[in-house]
Coordinates of C-alpha atoms and ligand atoms in Angstrom, one line a residue:
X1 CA -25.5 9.7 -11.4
X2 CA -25.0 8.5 -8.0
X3 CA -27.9 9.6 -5.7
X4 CA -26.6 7.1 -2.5
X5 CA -22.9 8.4 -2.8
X6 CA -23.9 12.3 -3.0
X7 CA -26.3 11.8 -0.6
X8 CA -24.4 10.6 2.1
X9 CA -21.7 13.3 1.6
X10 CA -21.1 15.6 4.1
X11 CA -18.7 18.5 2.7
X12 CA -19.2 20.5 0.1
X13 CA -15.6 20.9 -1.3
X14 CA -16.3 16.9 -1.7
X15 CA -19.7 17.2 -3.5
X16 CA -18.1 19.6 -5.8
X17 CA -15.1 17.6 -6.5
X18 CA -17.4 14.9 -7.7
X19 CA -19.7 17.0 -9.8
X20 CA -17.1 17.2 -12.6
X21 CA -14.7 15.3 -14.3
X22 CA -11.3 15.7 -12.8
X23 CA -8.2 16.3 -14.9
X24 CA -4.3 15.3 -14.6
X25 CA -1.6 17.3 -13.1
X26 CA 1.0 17.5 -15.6
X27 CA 3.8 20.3 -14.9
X28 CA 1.7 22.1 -12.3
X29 CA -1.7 22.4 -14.7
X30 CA -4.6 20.4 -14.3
X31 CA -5.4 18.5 -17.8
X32 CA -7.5 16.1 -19.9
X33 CA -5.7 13.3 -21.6
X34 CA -4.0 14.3 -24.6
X35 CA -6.7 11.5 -26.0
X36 CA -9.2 13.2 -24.1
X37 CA -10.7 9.8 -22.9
X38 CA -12.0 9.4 -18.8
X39 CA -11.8 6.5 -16.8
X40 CA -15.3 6.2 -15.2
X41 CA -14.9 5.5 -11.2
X42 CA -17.2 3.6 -9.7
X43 CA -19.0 3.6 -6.1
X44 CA -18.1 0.1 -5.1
X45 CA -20.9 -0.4 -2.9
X46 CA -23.6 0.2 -5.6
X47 CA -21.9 -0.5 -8.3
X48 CA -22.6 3.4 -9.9
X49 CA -20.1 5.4 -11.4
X50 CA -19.0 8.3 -8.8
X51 CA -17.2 10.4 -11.4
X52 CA -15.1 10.4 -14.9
X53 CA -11.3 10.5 -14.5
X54 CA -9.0 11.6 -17.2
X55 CA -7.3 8.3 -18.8
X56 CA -4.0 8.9 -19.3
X57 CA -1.8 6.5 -21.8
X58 CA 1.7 6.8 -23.1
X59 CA 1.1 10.3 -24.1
X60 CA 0.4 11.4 -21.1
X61 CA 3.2 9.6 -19.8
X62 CA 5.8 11.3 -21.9
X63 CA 4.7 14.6 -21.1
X64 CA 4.5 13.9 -17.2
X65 CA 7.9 12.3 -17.8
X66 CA 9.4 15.1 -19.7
X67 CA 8.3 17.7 -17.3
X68 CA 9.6 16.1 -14.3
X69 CA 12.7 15.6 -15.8
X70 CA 12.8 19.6 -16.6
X71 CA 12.1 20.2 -12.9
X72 CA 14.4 17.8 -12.0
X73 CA 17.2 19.4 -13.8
X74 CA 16.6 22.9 -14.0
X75 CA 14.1 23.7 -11.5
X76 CA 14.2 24.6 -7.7
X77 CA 13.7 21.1 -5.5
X78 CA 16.7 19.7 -4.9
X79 CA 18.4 22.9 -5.0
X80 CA 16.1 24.2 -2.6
X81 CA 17.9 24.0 1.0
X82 CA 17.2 20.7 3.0
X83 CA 15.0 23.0 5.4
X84 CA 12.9 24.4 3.1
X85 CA 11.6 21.5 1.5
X86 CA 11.3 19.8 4.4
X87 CA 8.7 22.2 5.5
X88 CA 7.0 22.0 2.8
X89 CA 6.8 18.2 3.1
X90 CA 5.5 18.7 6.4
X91 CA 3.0 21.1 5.5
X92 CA 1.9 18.4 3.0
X93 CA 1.0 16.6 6.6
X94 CA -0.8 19.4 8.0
X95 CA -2.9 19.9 5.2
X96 CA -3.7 16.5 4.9
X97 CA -4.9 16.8 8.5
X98 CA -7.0 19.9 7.5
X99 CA -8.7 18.3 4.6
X100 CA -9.0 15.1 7.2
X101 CA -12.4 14.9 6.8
X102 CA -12.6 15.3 2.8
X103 CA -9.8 12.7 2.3
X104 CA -12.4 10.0 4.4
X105 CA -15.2 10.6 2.6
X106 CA -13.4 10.6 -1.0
X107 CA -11.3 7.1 0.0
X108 CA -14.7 5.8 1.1
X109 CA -16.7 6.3 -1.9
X110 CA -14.2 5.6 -3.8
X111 CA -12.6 2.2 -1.9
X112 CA -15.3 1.1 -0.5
X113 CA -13.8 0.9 3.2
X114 CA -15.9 2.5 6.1
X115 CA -15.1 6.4 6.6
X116 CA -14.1 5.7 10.3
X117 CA -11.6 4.0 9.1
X118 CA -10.5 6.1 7.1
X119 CA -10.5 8.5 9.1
X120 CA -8.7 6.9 12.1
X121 CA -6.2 4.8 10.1
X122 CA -5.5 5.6 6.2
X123 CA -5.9 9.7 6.8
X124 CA -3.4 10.4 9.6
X125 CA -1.0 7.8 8.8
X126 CA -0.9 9.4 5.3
X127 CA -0.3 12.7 6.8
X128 CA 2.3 11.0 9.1
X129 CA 4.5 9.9 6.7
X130 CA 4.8 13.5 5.6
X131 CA 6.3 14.6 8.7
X132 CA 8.3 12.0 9.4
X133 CA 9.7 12.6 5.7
X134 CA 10.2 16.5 6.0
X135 CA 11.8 15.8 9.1
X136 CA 14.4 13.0 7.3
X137 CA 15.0 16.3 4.6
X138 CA 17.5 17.4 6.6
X139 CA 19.1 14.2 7.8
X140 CA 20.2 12.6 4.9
X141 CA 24.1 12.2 5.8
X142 CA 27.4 10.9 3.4
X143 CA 30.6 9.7 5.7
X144 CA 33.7 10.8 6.0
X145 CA 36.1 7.3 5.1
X146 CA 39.6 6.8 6.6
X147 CA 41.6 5.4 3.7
X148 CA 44.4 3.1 4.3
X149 CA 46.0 3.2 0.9
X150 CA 49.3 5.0 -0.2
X151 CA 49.1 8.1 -0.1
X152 CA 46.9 11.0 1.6
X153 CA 43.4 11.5 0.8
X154 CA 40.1 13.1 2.2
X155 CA 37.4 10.7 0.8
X156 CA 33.9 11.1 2.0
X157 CA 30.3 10.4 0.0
X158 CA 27.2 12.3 -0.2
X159 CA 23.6 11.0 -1.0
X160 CA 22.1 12.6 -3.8
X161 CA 18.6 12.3 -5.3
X162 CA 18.4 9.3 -7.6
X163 CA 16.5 12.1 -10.1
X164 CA 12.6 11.2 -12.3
X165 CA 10.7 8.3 -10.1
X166 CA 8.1 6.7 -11.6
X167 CA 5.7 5.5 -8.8
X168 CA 2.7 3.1 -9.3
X169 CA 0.1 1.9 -6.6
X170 CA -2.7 0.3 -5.5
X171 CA -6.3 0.9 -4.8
X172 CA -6.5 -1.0 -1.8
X173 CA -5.7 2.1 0.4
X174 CA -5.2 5.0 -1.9
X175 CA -3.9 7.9 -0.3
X176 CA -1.6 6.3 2.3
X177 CA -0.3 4.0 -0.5
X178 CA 0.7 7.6 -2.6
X179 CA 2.1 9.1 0.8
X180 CA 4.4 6.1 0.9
X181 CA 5.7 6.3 -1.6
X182 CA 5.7 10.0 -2.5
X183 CA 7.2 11.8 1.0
X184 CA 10.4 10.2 1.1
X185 CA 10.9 10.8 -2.8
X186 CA 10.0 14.5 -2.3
X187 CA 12.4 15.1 0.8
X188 CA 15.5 12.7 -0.9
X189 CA 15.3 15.7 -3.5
X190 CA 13.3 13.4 -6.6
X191 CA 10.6 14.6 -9.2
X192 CA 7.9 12.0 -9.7
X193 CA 5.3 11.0 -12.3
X194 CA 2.8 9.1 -10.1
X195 CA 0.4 6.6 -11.7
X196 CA -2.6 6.0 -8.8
X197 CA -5.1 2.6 -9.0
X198 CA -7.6 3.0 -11.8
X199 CA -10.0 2.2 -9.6
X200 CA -9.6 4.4 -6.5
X201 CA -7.7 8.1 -7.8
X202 CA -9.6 10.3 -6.4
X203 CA -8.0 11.4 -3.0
X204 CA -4.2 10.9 -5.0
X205 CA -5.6 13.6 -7.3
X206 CA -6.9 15.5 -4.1
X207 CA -3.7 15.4 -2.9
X208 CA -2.4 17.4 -6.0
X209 CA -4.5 20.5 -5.4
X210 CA -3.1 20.2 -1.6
X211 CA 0.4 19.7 -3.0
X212 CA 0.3 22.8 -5.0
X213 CA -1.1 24.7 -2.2
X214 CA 2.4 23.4 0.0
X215 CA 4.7 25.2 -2.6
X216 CA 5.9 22.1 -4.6
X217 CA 6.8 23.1 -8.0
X218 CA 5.7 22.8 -11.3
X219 CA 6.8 19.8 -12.8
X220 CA 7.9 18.0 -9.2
X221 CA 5.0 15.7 -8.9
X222 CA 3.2 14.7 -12.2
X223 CA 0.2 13.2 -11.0
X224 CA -1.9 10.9 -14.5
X225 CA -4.0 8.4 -13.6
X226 CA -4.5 5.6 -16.1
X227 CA -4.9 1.5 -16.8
X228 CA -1.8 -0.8 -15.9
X229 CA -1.9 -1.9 -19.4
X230 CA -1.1 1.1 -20.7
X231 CA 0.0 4.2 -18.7
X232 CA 1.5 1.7 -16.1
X233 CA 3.4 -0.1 -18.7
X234 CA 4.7 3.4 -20.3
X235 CA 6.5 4.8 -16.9
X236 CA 7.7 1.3 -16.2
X237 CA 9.3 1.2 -19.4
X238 CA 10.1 5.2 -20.0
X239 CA 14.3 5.7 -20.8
X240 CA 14.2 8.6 -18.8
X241 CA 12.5 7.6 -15.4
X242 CA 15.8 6.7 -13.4
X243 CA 13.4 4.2 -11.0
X244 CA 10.5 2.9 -10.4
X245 CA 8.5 1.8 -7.3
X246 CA 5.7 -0.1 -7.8
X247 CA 2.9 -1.5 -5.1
X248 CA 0.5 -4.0 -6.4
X249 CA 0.9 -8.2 -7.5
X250 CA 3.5 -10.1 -7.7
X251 CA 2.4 -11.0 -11.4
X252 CA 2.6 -7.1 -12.3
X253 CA 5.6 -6.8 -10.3
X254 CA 7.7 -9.3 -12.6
X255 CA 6.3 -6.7 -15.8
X256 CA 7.5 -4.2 -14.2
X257 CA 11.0 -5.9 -13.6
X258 CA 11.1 -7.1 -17.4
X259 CA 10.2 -3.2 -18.5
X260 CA 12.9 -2.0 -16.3
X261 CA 15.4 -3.6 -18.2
X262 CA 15.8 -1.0 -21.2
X263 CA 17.6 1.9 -19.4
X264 CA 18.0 -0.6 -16.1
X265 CA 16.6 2.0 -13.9
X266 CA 16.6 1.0 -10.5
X267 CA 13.5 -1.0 -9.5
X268 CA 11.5 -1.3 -6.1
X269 CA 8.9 -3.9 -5.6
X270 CA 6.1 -4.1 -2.3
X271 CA 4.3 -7.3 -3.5
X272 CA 1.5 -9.6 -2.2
X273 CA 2.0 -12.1 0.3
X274 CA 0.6 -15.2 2.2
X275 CA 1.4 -14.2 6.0
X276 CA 1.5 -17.3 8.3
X277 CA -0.1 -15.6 11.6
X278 CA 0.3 -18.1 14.5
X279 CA -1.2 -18.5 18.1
X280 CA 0.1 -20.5 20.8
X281 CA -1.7 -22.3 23.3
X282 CA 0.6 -20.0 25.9
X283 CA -0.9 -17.0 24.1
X284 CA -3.5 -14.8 25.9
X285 CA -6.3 -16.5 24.0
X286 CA -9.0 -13.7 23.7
X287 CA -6.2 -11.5 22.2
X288 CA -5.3 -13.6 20.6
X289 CA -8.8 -14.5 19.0
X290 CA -9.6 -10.5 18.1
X291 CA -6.0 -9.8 16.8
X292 CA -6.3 -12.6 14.4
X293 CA -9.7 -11.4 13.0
X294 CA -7.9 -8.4 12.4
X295 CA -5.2 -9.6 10.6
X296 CA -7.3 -11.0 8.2
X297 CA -10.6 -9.0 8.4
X298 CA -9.0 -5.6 8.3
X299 CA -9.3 -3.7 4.9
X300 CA -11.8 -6.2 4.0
X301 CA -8.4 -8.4 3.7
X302 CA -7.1 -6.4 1.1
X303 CA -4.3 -6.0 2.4
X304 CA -0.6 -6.9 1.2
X305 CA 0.3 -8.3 4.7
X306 CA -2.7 -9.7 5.5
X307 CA -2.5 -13.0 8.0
X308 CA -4.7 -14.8 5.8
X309 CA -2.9 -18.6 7.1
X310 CA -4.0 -19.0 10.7
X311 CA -2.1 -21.9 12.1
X312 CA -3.4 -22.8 15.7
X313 CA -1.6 -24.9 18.6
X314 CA -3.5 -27.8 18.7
X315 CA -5.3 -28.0 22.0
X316 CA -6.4 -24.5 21.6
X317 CA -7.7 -24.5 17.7
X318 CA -11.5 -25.2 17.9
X319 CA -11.7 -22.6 20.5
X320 CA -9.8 -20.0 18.8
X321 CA -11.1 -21.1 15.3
X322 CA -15.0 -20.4 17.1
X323 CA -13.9 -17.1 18.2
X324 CA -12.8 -15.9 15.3
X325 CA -16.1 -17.0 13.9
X326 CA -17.7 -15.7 16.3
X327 CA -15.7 -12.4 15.3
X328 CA -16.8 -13.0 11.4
X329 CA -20.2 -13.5 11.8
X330 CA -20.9 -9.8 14.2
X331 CA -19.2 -8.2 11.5
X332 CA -21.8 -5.6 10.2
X333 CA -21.5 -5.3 6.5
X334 CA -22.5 -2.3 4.7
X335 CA -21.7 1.0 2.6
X336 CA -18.3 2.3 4.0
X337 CA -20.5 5.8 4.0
X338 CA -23.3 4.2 6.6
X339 CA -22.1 5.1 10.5
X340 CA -22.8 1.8 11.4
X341 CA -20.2 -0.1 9.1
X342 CA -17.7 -2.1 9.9
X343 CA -17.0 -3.8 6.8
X344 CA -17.7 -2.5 3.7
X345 CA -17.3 -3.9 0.3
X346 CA -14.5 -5.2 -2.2
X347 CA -13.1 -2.7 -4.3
X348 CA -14.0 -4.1 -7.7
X349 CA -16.6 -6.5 -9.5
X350 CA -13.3 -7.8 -10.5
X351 CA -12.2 -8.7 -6.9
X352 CA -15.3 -10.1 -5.7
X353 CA -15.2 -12.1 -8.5
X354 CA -11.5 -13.4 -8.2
X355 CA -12.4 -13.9 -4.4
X356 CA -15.6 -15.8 -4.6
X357 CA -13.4 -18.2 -7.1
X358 CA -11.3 -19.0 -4.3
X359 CA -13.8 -19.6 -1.9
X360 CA -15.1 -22.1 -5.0
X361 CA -11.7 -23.5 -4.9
X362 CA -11.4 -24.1 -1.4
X363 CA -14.6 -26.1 -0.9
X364 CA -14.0 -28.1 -4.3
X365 CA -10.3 -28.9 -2.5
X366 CA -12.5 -30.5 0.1
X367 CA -11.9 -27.4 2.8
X368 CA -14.5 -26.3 5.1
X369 CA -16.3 -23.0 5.8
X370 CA -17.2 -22.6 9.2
X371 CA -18.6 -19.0 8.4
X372 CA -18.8 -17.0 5.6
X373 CA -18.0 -18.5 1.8
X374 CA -20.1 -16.6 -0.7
X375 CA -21.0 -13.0 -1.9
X376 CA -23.3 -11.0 0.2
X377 CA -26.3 -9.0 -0.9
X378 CA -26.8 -8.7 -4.6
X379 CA -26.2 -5.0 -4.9
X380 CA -22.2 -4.0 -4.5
X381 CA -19.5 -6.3 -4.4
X382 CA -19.6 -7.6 -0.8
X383 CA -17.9 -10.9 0.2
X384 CA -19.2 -12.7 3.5
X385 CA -16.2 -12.9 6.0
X386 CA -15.0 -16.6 5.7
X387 CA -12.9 -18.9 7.9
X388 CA -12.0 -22.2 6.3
X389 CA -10.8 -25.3 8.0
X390 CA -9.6 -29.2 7.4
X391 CA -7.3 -27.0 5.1
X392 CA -4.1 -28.8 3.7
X393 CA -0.9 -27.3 2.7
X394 CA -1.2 -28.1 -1.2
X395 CA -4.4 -25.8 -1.3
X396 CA -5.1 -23.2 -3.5
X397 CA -6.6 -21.6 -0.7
X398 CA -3.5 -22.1 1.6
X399 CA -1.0 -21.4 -1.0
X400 CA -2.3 -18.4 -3.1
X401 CA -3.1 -14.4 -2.2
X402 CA -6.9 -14.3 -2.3
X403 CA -7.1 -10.5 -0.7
X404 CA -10.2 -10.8 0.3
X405 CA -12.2 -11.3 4.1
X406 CA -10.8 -15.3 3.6
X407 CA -9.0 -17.1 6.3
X408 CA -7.3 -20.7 6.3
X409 CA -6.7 -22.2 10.0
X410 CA -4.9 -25.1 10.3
X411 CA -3.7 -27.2 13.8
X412 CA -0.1 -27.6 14.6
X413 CA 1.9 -29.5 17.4
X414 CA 5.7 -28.0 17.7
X415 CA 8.0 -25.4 17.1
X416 CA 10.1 -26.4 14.4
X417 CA 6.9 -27.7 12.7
X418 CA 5.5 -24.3 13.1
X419 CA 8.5 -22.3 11.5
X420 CA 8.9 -24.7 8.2
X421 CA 4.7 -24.6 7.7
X422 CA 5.3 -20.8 8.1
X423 CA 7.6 -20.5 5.3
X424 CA 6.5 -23.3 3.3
X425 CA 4.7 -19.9 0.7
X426 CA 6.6 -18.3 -2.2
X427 CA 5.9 -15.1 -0.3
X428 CA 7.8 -13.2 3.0
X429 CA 5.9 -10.1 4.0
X430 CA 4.7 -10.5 7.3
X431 CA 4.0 -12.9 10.2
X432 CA 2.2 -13.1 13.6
X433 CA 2.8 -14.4 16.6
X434 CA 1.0 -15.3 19.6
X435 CA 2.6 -16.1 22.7
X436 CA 3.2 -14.9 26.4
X437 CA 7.0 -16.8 26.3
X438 CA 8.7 -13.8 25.3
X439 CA 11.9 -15.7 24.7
X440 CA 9.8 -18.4 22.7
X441 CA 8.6 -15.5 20.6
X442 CA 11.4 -13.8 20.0
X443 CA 13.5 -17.2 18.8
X444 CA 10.3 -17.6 16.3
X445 CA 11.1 -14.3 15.1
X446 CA 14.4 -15.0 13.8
X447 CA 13.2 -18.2 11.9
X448 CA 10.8 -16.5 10.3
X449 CA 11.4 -15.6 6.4
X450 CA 9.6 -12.2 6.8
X451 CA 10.0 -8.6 6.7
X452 CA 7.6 -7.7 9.5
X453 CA 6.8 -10.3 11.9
X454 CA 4.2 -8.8 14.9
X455 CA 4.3 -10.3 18.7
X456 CA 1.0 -10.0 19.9
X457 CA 0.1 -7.8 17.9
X458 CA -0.8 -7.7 14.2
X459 CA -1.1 -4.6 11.6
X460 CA 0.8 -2.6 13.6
X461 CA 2.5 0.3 11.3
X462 CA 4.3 3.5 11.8
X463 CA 5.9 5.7 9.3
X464 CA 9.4 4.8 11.2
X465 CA 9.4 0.9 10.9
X466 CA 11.0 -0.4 7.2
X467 CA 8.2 -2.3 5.6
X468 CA 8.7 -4.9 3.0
X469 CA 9.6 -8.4 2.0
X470 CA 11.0 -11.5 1.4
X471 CA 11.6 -14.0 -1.6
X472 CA 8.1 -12.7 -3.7
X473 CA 7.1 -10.3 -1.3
X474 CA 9.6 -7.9 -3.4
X475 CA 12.8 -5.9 -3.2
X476 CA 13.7 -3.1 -1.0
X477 CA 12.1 -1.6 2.4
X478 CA 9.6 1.4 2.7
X479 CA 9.1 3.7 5.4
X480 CA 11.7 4.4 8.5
X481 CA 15.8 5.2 7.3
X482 CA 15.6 2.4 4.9
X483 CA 13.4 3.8 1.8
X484 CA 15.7 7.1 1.8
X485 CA 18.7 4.6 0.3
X486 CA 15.6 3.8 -2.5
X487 CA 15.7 7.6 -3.5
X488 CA 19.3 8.5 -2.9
X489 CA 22.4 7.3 -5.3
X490 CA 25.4 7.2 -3.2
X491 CA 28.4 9.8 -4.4
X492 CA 32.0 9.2 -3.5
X493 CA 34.3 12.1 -3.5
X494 CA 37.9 11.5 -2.9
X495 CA 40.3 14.2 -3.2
X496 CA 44.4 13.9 -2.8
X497 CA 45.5 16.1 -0.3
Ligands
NAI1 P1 -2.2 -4.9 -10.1 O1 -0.9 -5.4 -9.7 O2 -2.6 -5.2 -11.5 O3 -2.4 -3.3 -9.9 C1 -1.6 -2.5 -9.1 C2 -1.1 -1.3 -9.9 O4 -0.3 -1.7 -11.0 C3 -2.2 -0.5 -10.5 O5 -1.9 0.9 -10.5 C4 -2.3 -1.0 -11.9 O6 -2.8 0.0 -12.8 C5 -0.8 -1.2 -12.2 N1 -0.5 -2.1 -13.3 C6 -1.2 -3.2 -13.7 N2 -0.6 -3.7 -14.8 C7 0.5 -3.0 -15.0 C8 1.5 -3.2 -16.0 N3 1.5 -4.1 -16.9 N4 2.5 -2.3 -16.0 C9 2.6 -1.3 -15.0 N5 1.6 -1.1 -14.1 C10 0.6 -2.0 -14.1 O7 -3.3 -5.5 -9.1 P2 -4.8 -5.7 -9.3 O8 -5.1 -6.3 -10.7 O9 -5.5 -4.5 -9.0 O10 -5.2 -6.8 -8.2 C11 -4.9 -8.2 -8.5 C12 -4.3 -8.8 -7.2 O11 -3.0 -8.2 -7.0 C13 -5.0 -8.7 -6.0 O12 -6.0 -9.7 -5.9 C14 -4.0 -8.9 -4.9 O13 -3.7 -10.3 -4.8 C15 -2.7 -8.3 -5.6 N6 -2.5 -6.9 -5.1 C16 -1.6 -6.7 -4.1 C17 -1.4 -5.4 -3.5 C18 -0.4 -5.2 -2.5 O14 -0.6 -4.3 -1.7 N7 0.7 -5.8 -2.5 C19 -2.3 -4.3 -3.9 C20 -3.2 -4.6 -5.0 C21 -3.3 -5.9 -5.5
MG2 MG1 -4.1 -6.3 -12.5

């Protein structure tokens, strides 16, 4: 099947994981679909199909569905005392770590992104989130409220578990995007049906076997991959899932709104964005040059909050615009598998496609590519890293999410300029700045319309900082305090004394 892929594995539990077609986990057994069609999941770097995938579709849905709503209200998890399931949620972590190795070759055959990577970012942030998260089991506090009516009363709440999540994510990084969205659900007390990428589910149904091995019951994470079209839709529009959190486009993220609307179960959205990332001529310009490559070079710049609009003080743009060219052009492309990798390819012929149309659009708009532009190779779906200039605001290029290795820089002159071109985007997920004027920085900041906004830095994530965005960028935070309020439904008890 896929002689390159195998090859280049290193561990055996990996080689036979692929040498089969995985099932679903549906109520704590692995299944096919109840259609008994696979997805097949491709290598993106060859273009060969890795392994066949059961395709789950509404079927599948309602039995995931129907057995996390038994677990939910008969079985053990949330009656299970804070402690103990948040050690299992931390022993999610620690096997995660174990299987460290396993997690980075599967996300790297699978995504396409070079196993170092994986290894040093997706894999331990993903087991990260589950210790923060089986740490927060036992943290999660009502009040006591004075009341100031007639009378005498004790009146205090408590957070309870908002019951059956539906949770549906990307491919762009697989298992961190699960681990996100799964460890605070598990340690608020929730069951979840979890619908992973159809492109990328191979480490989310990795995960499963690991979950098992944790002690999570039967029935407490469903785990059926499947098309947005069809298993997607289902959860999103399933009476009995109480929410749904969803990562993925803004486009999708409206469907998902419009399918809530049945049994209006609560709804969070993480969304694309547009991130304005900008440098000063105050900045320290050589960090300045490598953390804005980053920002938009990272992931392949598939990434939600990537700082794809570079806007530049003028007397410093043609030197920082050259370094980050500089930057684009010594990146080595290649199979996310090959040890000398540093960016591998797009996830899909359908990205590479939709990316290399923007690039089109840019240069029909009149924009110019100092680097970069077109499709690299002929085998796999690589994308040249590409830096655009004598951009305007009106461009397609300037105002839409490519999510790709793209870049727009454009020149500007003053600080209240700055902040209005910043925001001038539908979206509000992130922003950069680039500045040694700490107060200067800082006043930025608070102009921004942005849920993250980085000071010299960019891409900076931890399992404690809320994450989320503005205007299109979605609703709701993930990650720190914040994303337990997503999971929990606020109880007031008042009783007359
Ligand atoms: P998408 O939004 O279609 O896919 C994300 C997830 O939603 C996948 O699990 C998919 O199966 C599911 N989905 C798709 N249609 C659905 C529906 N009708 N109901 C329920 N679930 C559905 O994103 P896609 O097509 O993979 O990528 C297109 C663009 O979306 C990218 O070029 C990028 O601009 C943006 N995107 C943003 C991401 C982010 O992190 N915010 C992640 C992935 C894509
Ligand atoms: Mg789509």
């Amino acid at each position: 099947m896929c002689a390159l892929a195998v090859e280049e594995v290193v561990q055996e539990s990996v080689r036979r994981f692929l040498s089969k077609p995985r099932k679903m986990l549906i109520d704590g057994h692995w299944v096919d679909a109840a259609s008994g069609k696979t997805i097949a999941v491709y290598n993106p770097a060859t273009g060969e199909v890795l392994v066949q995938v059961a395709e789950g579709d509404s079927e599948d849905i309602e039995r995931a569905v129907r057995a996390a709503r038994r677990a939910f209200e008969s079985g053990p998890w949330h009656r299970m005392t804070p402690s103990e399931r948040g050690r299992i949620v931390w022993r999610i972590g620690e096997l995660i770590d174990e299987h460290a190795q396993e997690f980075s070759e599967l996300e790297s055959l699978d995504n396409g992104k070079p196993l170092k990577i994986a290894r040093i970012a997706d894999i331990p942030l993903a087991s990260d989130q589950f210790r923060y998260y089986g740490g927060w089991a036992t943290k999660i506090l009502g009040n006591t409220i004075p009341f100031s009516g007639a009378g005498e009363f004790h009146a205090y709440t408590l957070r309870e578990p908002v019951g059956v999540i539906g949770q549906i994510i990307p491919w762009n990084f697989p298992l961190l995007m699960a681990a996100w969205k799964l460890a605070p659900a598990l340690a608020a007390g929730c069951c979840v049906v979890l619908k992973p990428a159809e492109q990328t589910p191979l480490t989310c149904l990795y995960l499963g076997e690991l979950l098992q091995q944790a002690g999570v019951p039967d029935g407490v994470v469903n785990i059926v991959p499947g098309f947005g079209e069809t298993a997607g839709a289902a959860l999103a529009a399933h009476p009995d899932v109480d929410k749904v959190a969803f990562t993925g486009s803004t486009e999708v993220g409206r469907l998902i709104v419009q399918a809530a609307t049945g049994n209006l179960k609560k709804v969070s959205l993480e969304l694309g964005g547009k991130s304005p990332n900008i440098v000063f001529a105050d900045a320290d310009v050589e960090s300045a040059i490598d953390g804005a490559s980053d920002a938009i070079f990272f992931n392949h710049g598939q990434c939600c909050c990537a700082g794809s609009r570079l806007y530049i003080e003028k007397s410093i743009f043609d030197k920082v615009v050259e370094g980050v060219a500089e930057n684009a052009q010594e990146i080595q492309l290649g199979a996310g598998m090959d040890a000398s990798t540093q960016m591998g390819p797009l996830v899909s012929q359908e990205q590479l496609e939709r990316v290399s149309s923007y690039a089109e659009a840019g240069l029909a708009e009149g924009a110019e590519a100092i680097c970069g532009g077109r499709r690299f190779g002929d085998r796999g779906y690589f994308f040249e890293p590409t830096v655009f200039i004598n951009t305007k605001p009106d461009m397609k290029v300037m105002r839409e999410e490519i999510f790709g290795p793209v870049v727009t820089a454009a020149p500007f002159s003053d600080l209240d300029e700055i902040a209005a071109q910043a925001n001038d985007t539908p979206y509000g997920l992130a922003a950069g700045i680039w500045t040694k004027d700490v107060a200067k920085g800082h006043r930025l900041a608070q102009k921004l319309r942005a849920g993250t906004v980085w000071i010299n830095c960019y891409n900076v994530f931890d399992a404690s900082l809320p994450f989320g965005g503005y205007k299109q960028s979605g609703w709701g935070r993930e990650m720190g305090h914040e994303v337990i309020e997503l999971y929990t439904e606020t109880k007031t008890v008042c009783l007359k004394l």
